[in-house]
Coordinates of C-alpha atoms and ligand atoms in Angstrom, one line a residue:
M260 CA 12.1 11.0 7.3
K261 CA 10.3 11.6 4.0
K262 CA 9.6 8.4 2.1
H263 CA 9.9 8.2 -1.6
N264 CA 7.5 5.5 -2.9
F265 CA 8.9 3.7 -5.9
N266 CA 6.8 0.6 -5.3
A267 CA 5.9 -1.4 -8.5
G268 CA 2.4 -2.2 -7.4
P269 CA 0.3 -1.7 -5.4
S270 CA 1.9 1.7 -5.6
I271 CA 1.9 5.4 -4.9
L272 CA -1.4 7.4 -5.0
P273 CA -1.8 11.1 -4.6
R274 CA -1.9 12.0 -0.9
E275 CA -5.2 13.9 -1.3
V276 CA -6.8 10.9 -3.0
I277 CA -5.9 8.7 0.0
E278 CA -7.2 11.4 2.4
Q279 CA -10.5 11.6 0.5
T280 CA -10.8 7.8 0.6
A281 CA -10.1 7.8 4.3
Q282 CA -12.8 10.4 4.8
A283 CA -15.4 8.4 2.9
V284 CA -14.6 5.3 4.9
L285 CA -15.4 7.4 8.1
D286 CA -18.4 9.2 6.6
F287 CA -19.6 8.8 3.1
N288 CA -21.0 12.1 1.6
G289 CA -22.2 13.3 5.0
S290 CA -24.6 10.4 5.3
G291 CA -23.4 9.3 8.7
L292 CA -22.5 5.9 7.3
S293 CA -19.2 4.5 6.0
L294 CA -18.6 3.8 2.4
L295 CA -17.9 0.3 3.6
E296 CA -21.4 -0.2 5.0
I297 CA -23.8 1.1 2.3
S298 CA -25.4 -0.9 -0.5
H299 CA -23.7 -0.6 -3.8
R300 CA -27.1 0.1 -5.2
A301 CA -27.7 3.0 -2.8
K302 CA -28.7 6.2 -4.6
D303 CA -25.5 7.8 -3.5
F304 CA -23.1 5.1 -4.7
K305 CA -24.5 4.8 -8.3
P306 CA -23.2 8.3 -9.1
V307 CA -19.7 7.2 -8.1
V308 CA -19.6 4.5 -10.7
D309 CA -21.3 6.7 -13.3
E310 CA -18.8 9.6 -12.8
A311 CA -15.8 7.2 -12.7
E312 CA -17.0 5.8 -16.1
A313 CA -17.6 9.3 -17.5
L314 CA -14.2 10.7 -16.4
F315 CA -12.4 7.6 -17.6
K316 CA -14.0 8.1 -21.1
E317 CA -13.2 11.9 -21.0
L318 CA -9.6 11.6 -19.9
L319 CA -8.7 8.7 -22.3
D320 CA -10.6 10.3 -25.1
I321 CA -12.7 7.2 -25.7
P322 CA -15.1 7.5 -28.7
E323 CA -18.8 6.6 -28.8
G324 CA -19.6 2.9 -28.8
Y325 CA -17.3 1.8 -25.9
S326 CA -18.1 0.8 -22.4
V327 CA -15.9 1.2 -19.3
L328 CA -16.3 -1.6 -16.8
F329 CA -15.0 -2.0 -13.2
L330 CA -14.6 -5.6 -12.4
G331 CA -13.0 -8.0 -10.0
G332 CA -10.4 -10.7 -10.7
G333 CA -7.4 -8.6 -11.6
A334 CA -5.7 -8.3 -14.9
S335 CA -4.9 -12.0 -14.6
L336 CA -8.6 -12.9 -15.0
Q337 CA -8.6 -10.9 -18.2
F338 CA -5.9 -13.2 -19.6
C339 CA -8.6 -15.8 -19.7
M340 CA -11.7 -13.6 -20.3
V341 CA -10.2 -12.1 -23.4
P342 CA -9.8 -15.4 -25.3
Y343 CA -13.1 -16.7 -23.9
N344 CA -14.9 -13.8 -25.5
Y345 CA -12.8 -13.2 -28.6
L346 CA -10.8 -16.2 -29.7
N347 CA -12.6 -18.3 -32.2
K348 CA -9.8 -19.9 -34.2
K349 CA -6.6 -18.1 -34.0
A350 CA -5.1 -15.1 -32.2
A351 CA -1.7 -13.3 -32.4
Y352 CA 0.3 -12.4 -29.3
L353 CA 3.5 -10.4 -28.8
N354 CA 5.7 -11.9 -26.1
T355 CA 7.4 -9.2 -24.2
G356 CA 7.6 -10.5 -20.7
T357 CA 6.1 -12.4 -17.8
W358 CA 2.6 -10.9 -18.1
A359 CA 2.5 -11.5 -21.9
K360 CA 3.6 -15.0 -21.4
K361 CA 0.8 -15.6 -18.9
A362 CA -1.8 -14.2 -21.3
I363 CA -0.4 -16.5 -24.0
K364 CA -0.7 -19.5 -21.8
E365 CA -4.4 -18.8 -21.1
A366 CA -5.2 -18.1 -24.8
K367 CA -3.8 -21.5 -25.8
A368 CA -6.7 -23.2 -24.0
F369 CA -9.1 -21.6 -26.4
G370 CA -7.5 -21.9 -29.8
E371 CA -4.4 -21.4 -31.9
V372 CA -2.0 -18.8 -30.8
D373 CA 0.5 -17.3 -33.2
V374 CA 3.3 -15.6 -31.2
V375 CA 4.5 -13.0 -33.7
A376 CA 7.7 -12.2 -31.9
S377 CA 9.4 -12.7 -28.6
S378 CA 12.4 -11.3 -26.7
A379 CA 12.5 -14.2 -24.3
E380 CA 16.0 -15.3 -25.4
A381 CA 17.4 -12.0 -24.1
N382 CA 15.4 -12.0 -20.8
F383 CA 13.0 -9.5 -22.4
N384 CA 15.4 -6.7 -22.4
Y385 CA 14.1 -5.2 -25.7
I386 CA 10.9 -4.8 -27.7
P387 CA 11.0 -7.1 -30.8
K388 CA 10.9 -5.2 -34.1
G389 CA 10.0 -6.0 -37.7
W390 CA 7.3 -8.5 -37.0
T391 CA 4.0 -8.7 -38.8
V392 CA 0.5 -9.8 -37.7
P393 CA -1.3 -12.4 -39.9
Q394 CA -4.5 -10.8 -41.2
D395 CA -6.7 -13.8 -40.5
V396 CA -6.5 -13.7 -36.7
D397 CA -9.4 -12.9 -34.4
Y398 CA -7.2 -10.3 -32.6
F399 CA -3.7 -9.2 -31.8
H400 CA -2.8 -8.9 -28.1
Y401 CA 0.2 -7.1 -26.5
T402 CA 1.3 -5.6 -23.2
S403 CA 2.0 -1.9 -23.5
N404 CA 4.3 -1.7 -20.5
N405 CA 6.3 -4.5 -19.1
T406 CA 6.3 -3.8 -15.4
I407 CA 8.9 -6.3 -14.5
F408 CA 11.4 -5.8 -17.3
G409 CA 11.0 -2.1 -17.8
T410 CA 10.2 -1.9 -21.5
E411 CA 7.2 0.0 -23.0
I412 CA 5.4 0.3 -26.3
R413 CA 4.0 3.9 -26.2
K414 CA 3.2 4.1 -29.9
T415 CA 0.2 2.2 -31.4
P416 CA 1.6 -0.9 -33.2
E417 CA 1.0 -1.2 -37.0
V418 CA -1.1 -4.3 -37.5
G419 CA -3.1 -3.7 -40.7
N420 CA -6.8 -4.3 -40.3
V421 CA -6.5 -6.6 -37.2
R422 CA -8.3 -5.5 -34.1
M423 CA -6.1 -5.0 -31.0
I424 CA -6.4 -6.0 -27.4
C425 CA -4.0 -4.6 -24.9
D426 CA -3.0 -5.1 -21.2
M427 CA -2.3 -1.5 -20.1
S428 CA -2.1 -2.3 -16.4
S429 CA 1.0 -0.3 -15.6
D430 CA 0.9 2.7 -18.0
I431 CA -2.8 3.6 -18.3
F432 CA -3.3 7.4 -18.2
S433 CA 0.5 8.1 -18.7
H434 CA 0.3 8.6 -22.5
P435 CA -2.4 9.1 -25.1
V436 CA -4.1 6.0 -26.6
E437 CA -5.8 5.7 -30.0
V438 CA -8.7 3.8 -28.4
E439 CA -10.6 3.4 -31.7
K440 CA -8.0 0.9 -32.9
Y441 CA -8.7 -1.5 -30.0
D442 CA -11.6 -3.9 -29.3
L443 CA -10.6 -4.0 -25.7
I444 CA -8.1 -2.5 -23.2
Y445 CA -7.7 -3.8 -19.7
G446 CA -5.6 -3.6 -16.6
G447 CA -5.3 -4.1 -12.9
A448 CA -5.9 -0.7 -11.2
Q449 CA -3.2 -1.1 -8.6
K450 CA -0.3 0.2 -10.6
N451 CA -1.4 3.6 -11.8
L452 CA -5.1 4.2 -10.9
A453 CA -6.4 2.8 -7.6
P454 CA -5.7 0.4 -4.8
A455 CA -5.8 -3.3 -5.5
G456 CA -9.2 -5.0 -6.0
V457 CA -10.6 -3.4 -9.2
T458 CA -9.8 -4.1 -12.8
F459 CA -10.7 -1.6 -15.6
V460 CA -11.9 -2.8 -19.0
V461 CA -12.6 -0.6 -22.0
V462 CA -14.6 -2.6 -24.4
K463 CA -16.0 -1.8 -27.9
N464 CA -19.7 -2.7 -27.6
D465 CA -20.1 -4.2 -31.1
S466 CA -16.9 -6.3 -30.9
L467 CA -18.6 -9.1 -28.9
H468 CA -20.6 -12.2 -29.8
K469 CA -18.2 -13.4 -32.5
V470 CA -17.3 -16.7 -30.8
D471 CA -19.4 -19.9 -31.0
R472 CA -18.8 -21.2 -27.4
V473 CA -21.0 -20.7 -24.4
I474 CA -19.6 -18.2 -22.0
P475 CA -20.2 -18.4 -18.3
T476 CA -22.3 -15.4 -17.2
M477 CA -19.7 -13.8 -15.0
L478 CA -17.0 -14.1 -17.7
D479 CA -19.1 -12.6 -20.5
Y480 CA -18.3 -9.0 -21.0
Q481 CA -21.9 -8.4 -22.2
T482 CA -23.2 -9.2 -18.7
H483 CA -21.2 -6.4 -17.2
I484 CA -22.0 -3.9 -20.0
D485 CA -25.7 -4.7 -19.5
G486 CA -25.3 -4.5 -15.7
G487 CA -23.3 -1.2 -15.7
S488 CA -20.5 -2.9 -13.7
M489 CA -23.3 -3.8 -11.1
F490 CA -24.2 -7.3 -12.2
N491 CA -22.8 -8.5 -8.9
T492 CA -21.4 -6.4 -6.0
P493 CA -18.5 -4.4 -7.4
P494 CA -15.4 -3.5 -5.4
V495 CA -16.8 -0.3 -4.0
L496 CA -13.8 1.0 -2.2
P497 CA -11.2 0.8 -5.0
I498 CA -13.8 2.2 -7.4
Y499 CA -14.3 5.2 -5.1
T500 CA -10.5 5.8 -4.9
A501 CA -10.3 5.4 -8.7
L502 CA -12.9 8.2 -9.0
M503 CA -10.9 10.5 -6.6
N504 CA -7.8 9.7 -8.6
L505 CA -9.5 10.5 -12.0
R506 CA -10.7 13.8 -10.6
W507 CA -7.1 14.5 -9.5
L508 CA -5.8 13.5 -12.9
K509 CA -8.2 15.9 -14.6
A510 CA -7.4 18.8 -12.2
Q511 CA -3.6 18.3 -13.0
G512 CA -4.2 18.6 -16.7
G513 CA -5.2 15.1 -17.8
V514 CA -3.2 12.7 -19.9
P515 CA -1.1 15.3 -21.8
E516 CA 0.2 16.6 -18.5
M517 CA 0.8 13.1 -17.1
A518 CA 2.7 12.2 -20.3
R519 CA 4.8 15.3 -19.9
R520 CA 5.6 14.5 -16.3
A521 CA 6.4 10.9 -17.1
K522 CA 8.9 11.9 -19.7
E523 CA 10.4 14.5 -17.4
R524 CA 10.9 12.0 -14.6
A525 CA 12.2 9.3 -16.9
D526 CA 14.6 11.6 -18.7
L527 CA 16.1 12.7 -15.4
L528 CA 16.6 9.2 -14.0
Y529 CA 17.8 7.6 -17.2
S530 CA 20.4 10.3 -17.9
A531 CA 21.6 10.1 -14.3
I532 CA 22.0 6.3 -14.8
E533 CA 23.8 6.8 -18.1
D534 CA 26.1 9.5 -16.7
S535 CA 27.0 7.3 -13.7
K536 CA 30.3 5.4 -13.5
I537 CA 28.8 2.5 -11.5
F538 CA 25.1 2.1 -12.7
V539 CA 23.9 1.0 -16.1
P540 CA 20.3 0.7 -17.5
T541 CA 19.1 -2.8 -18.3
I542 CA 17.3 -1.7 -21.4
A543 CA 19.9 -0.5 -24.0
D544 CA 17.6 1.1 -26.6
P545 CA 16.1 4.4 -25.4
E546 CA 13.1 3.8 -27.6
D547 CA 12.2 0.7 -25.7
R548 CA 12.7 2.1 -22.2
S549 CA 9.7 2.3 -19.9
Y550 CA 8.8 5.7 -18.5
M551 CA 7.0 3.9 -15.7
N552 CA 9.4 1.2 -14.4
I553 CA 13.0 2.3 -14.7
C554 CA 15.4 -0.7 -14.3
F555 CA 19.1 -0.5 -13.7
V556 CA 21.9 -2.6 -12.3
M557 CA 25.5 -2.0 -11.3
K558 CA 28.2 -2.6 -13.8
E559 CA 30.0 -5.9 -13.6
E560 CA 33.0 -4.5 -11.8
Y561 CA 30.8 -2.9 -9.0
K562 CA 28.2 -5.7 -8.9
E563 CA 29.1 -6.7 -5.3
L564 CA 28.1 -3.2 -4.1
E565 CA 24.4 -3.7 -5.0
P566 CA 23.3 -4.8 -1.5
E567 CA 25.2 -1.9 0.0
F568 CA 23.4 0.6 -2.2
M569 CA 20.1 -1.0 -1.3
T570 CA 20.8 -0.3 2.4
F571 CA 22.2 3.2 1.6
A572 CA 19.1 4.2 -0.4
T573 CA 16.7 2.7 2.1
E574 CA 18.3 4.7 4.9
R575 CA 17.6 7.8 2.8
G576 CA 13.9 7.1 2.4
M577 CA 13.8 5.2 -0.9
V578 CA 11.1 2.6 -0.9
G579 CA 10.5 -0.3 -3.3
I580 CA 13.6 0.1 -5.5
K581 CA 14.7 -3.6 -5.4
G582 CA 14.6 -5.1 -8.9
H583 CA 12.3 -8.0 -9.6
R584 CA 14.0 -11.3 -9.0
S585 CA 13.9 -12.1 -12.7
V586 CA 16.0 -9.0 -13.5
G587 CA 17.9 -8.2 -10.3
G588 CA 19.5 -4.9 -9.5
F589 CA 17.0 -2.0 -9.1
R590 CA 13.7 -0.9 -10.4
A591 CA 12.3 2.6 -9.7
S592 CA 8.6 2.7 -10.6
C593 CA 7.6 6.2 -11.5
Y594 CA 3.8 6.2 -11.8
N595 CA 1.6 9.2 -12.3
A596 CA 1.4 10.2 -8.7
L597 CA 5.2 10.2 -8.1
P598 CA 6.5 13.7 -7.7
L599 CA 9.6 14.8 -9.6
E600 CA 11.2 15.6 -6.2
S601 CA 11.3 11.8 -5.4
V602 CA 13.2 11.2 -8.6
K603 CA 15.6 14.1 -7.7
A604 CA 16.1 12.5 -4.3
L605 CA 16.9 9.1 -5.8
V606 CA 19.4 10.7 -8.3
A607 CA 21.0 12.6 -5.4
C608 CA 21.3 9.4 -3.4
M609 CA 22.9 7.6 -6.4
K610 CA 25.5 10.4 -6.8
E611 CA 26.2 10.5 -3.1
F612 CA 26.8 6.8 -3.1
E613 CA 29.0 7.0 -6.2
N614 CA 31.2 9.7 -4.7
K615 CA 31.6 7.7 -1.6
Ligands
PLP1442 C1 0.6 -6.4 -12.3 C2 0.3 -6.8 -13.7 C3 -0.6 -7.8 -14.1 C4 -1.3 -8.6 -13.1 O1 -2.3 -7.9 -12.5 P1 -3.3 -8.6 -11.4 O2 -4.3 -7.5 -11.2 O3 -2.4 -8.8 -10.1 O4 -3.8 -9.8 -11.9 C5 -0.8 -8.0 -15.4 N1 -0.2 -7.3 -16.4 C6 0.7 -6.3 -16.1 C7 1.3 -5.5 -17.2 C8 1.0 -6.0 -14.8 O5 1.8 -5.0 -14.5

């Protein structure tokens, strides 16, 4: 049976990208050696990092003066690296969910944190509006896509002259980004770019060195800019897969095409949920709804059918649609590599269940 992969992360990658990775594991560039057994400084591997960085810049339309880094530690390490490198006195954070909360917790160890708004009181089922960012902060941090709760900020927030830092783990390359407004953009690659093990960082070169504290070498972004992501051994396998995926992205038409597909998938699924008699979206305002992680539950009067639908959908090849425990219900993650056919299959499955 065909599987439809709605996993939230690690998650779906294009089949050909997985095949290319498998091939390189067996024989890297016809060298007779596996990608897993060559030096990261080998003359063949350096071009992999260089091309991945160049394609990243090209596809995200990154202006001059920025570096793209491939690091270890996950997005979670960035929660601490960001304030280590940028928080002198005070930073502003928007609290839109679990990941934002974790970033806020880390920042508090380094200075004053002004939480400009939060939707915690409503279990993060909307994006707060009408907040302002104090102009005396070192930076403003937000999460563009809330993977767990299914909300997303696709438009660049209005924050005056304050520099922005954003966690784009789960919606990178799914919509255009005005990179010039950011000092730093980061994310774990395992949602929308590569397998687990690599973290991408887009950093403005001249935004660093504004804090007084001593920064441990490995946690200092400058180390990795100077080292070209090779200060220590980088995660070679996920970087290789990221490169294959970036090539795939470009061949498909780049970010504009990914944005079009994301909207097409989301429109189809959200309208099916809204038209349904038994399902309801967890995010009421269409403006706030994530195109990447589409969350829905059963209406109160049908609530007890949720486990039955899980079994029904699983039997029809749907994978990973169980909602996060903090939301319940269902979550269909529709990342860049997810074909429209998978969304159509899920919609058909929902209709079949409803008719039954
Ligand atoms: C998954 C996720 C994280 C955590 O990423 P790790 O690489 O596991 O540390 C952080 N932020 C967002 C938005 C995520 O979706």
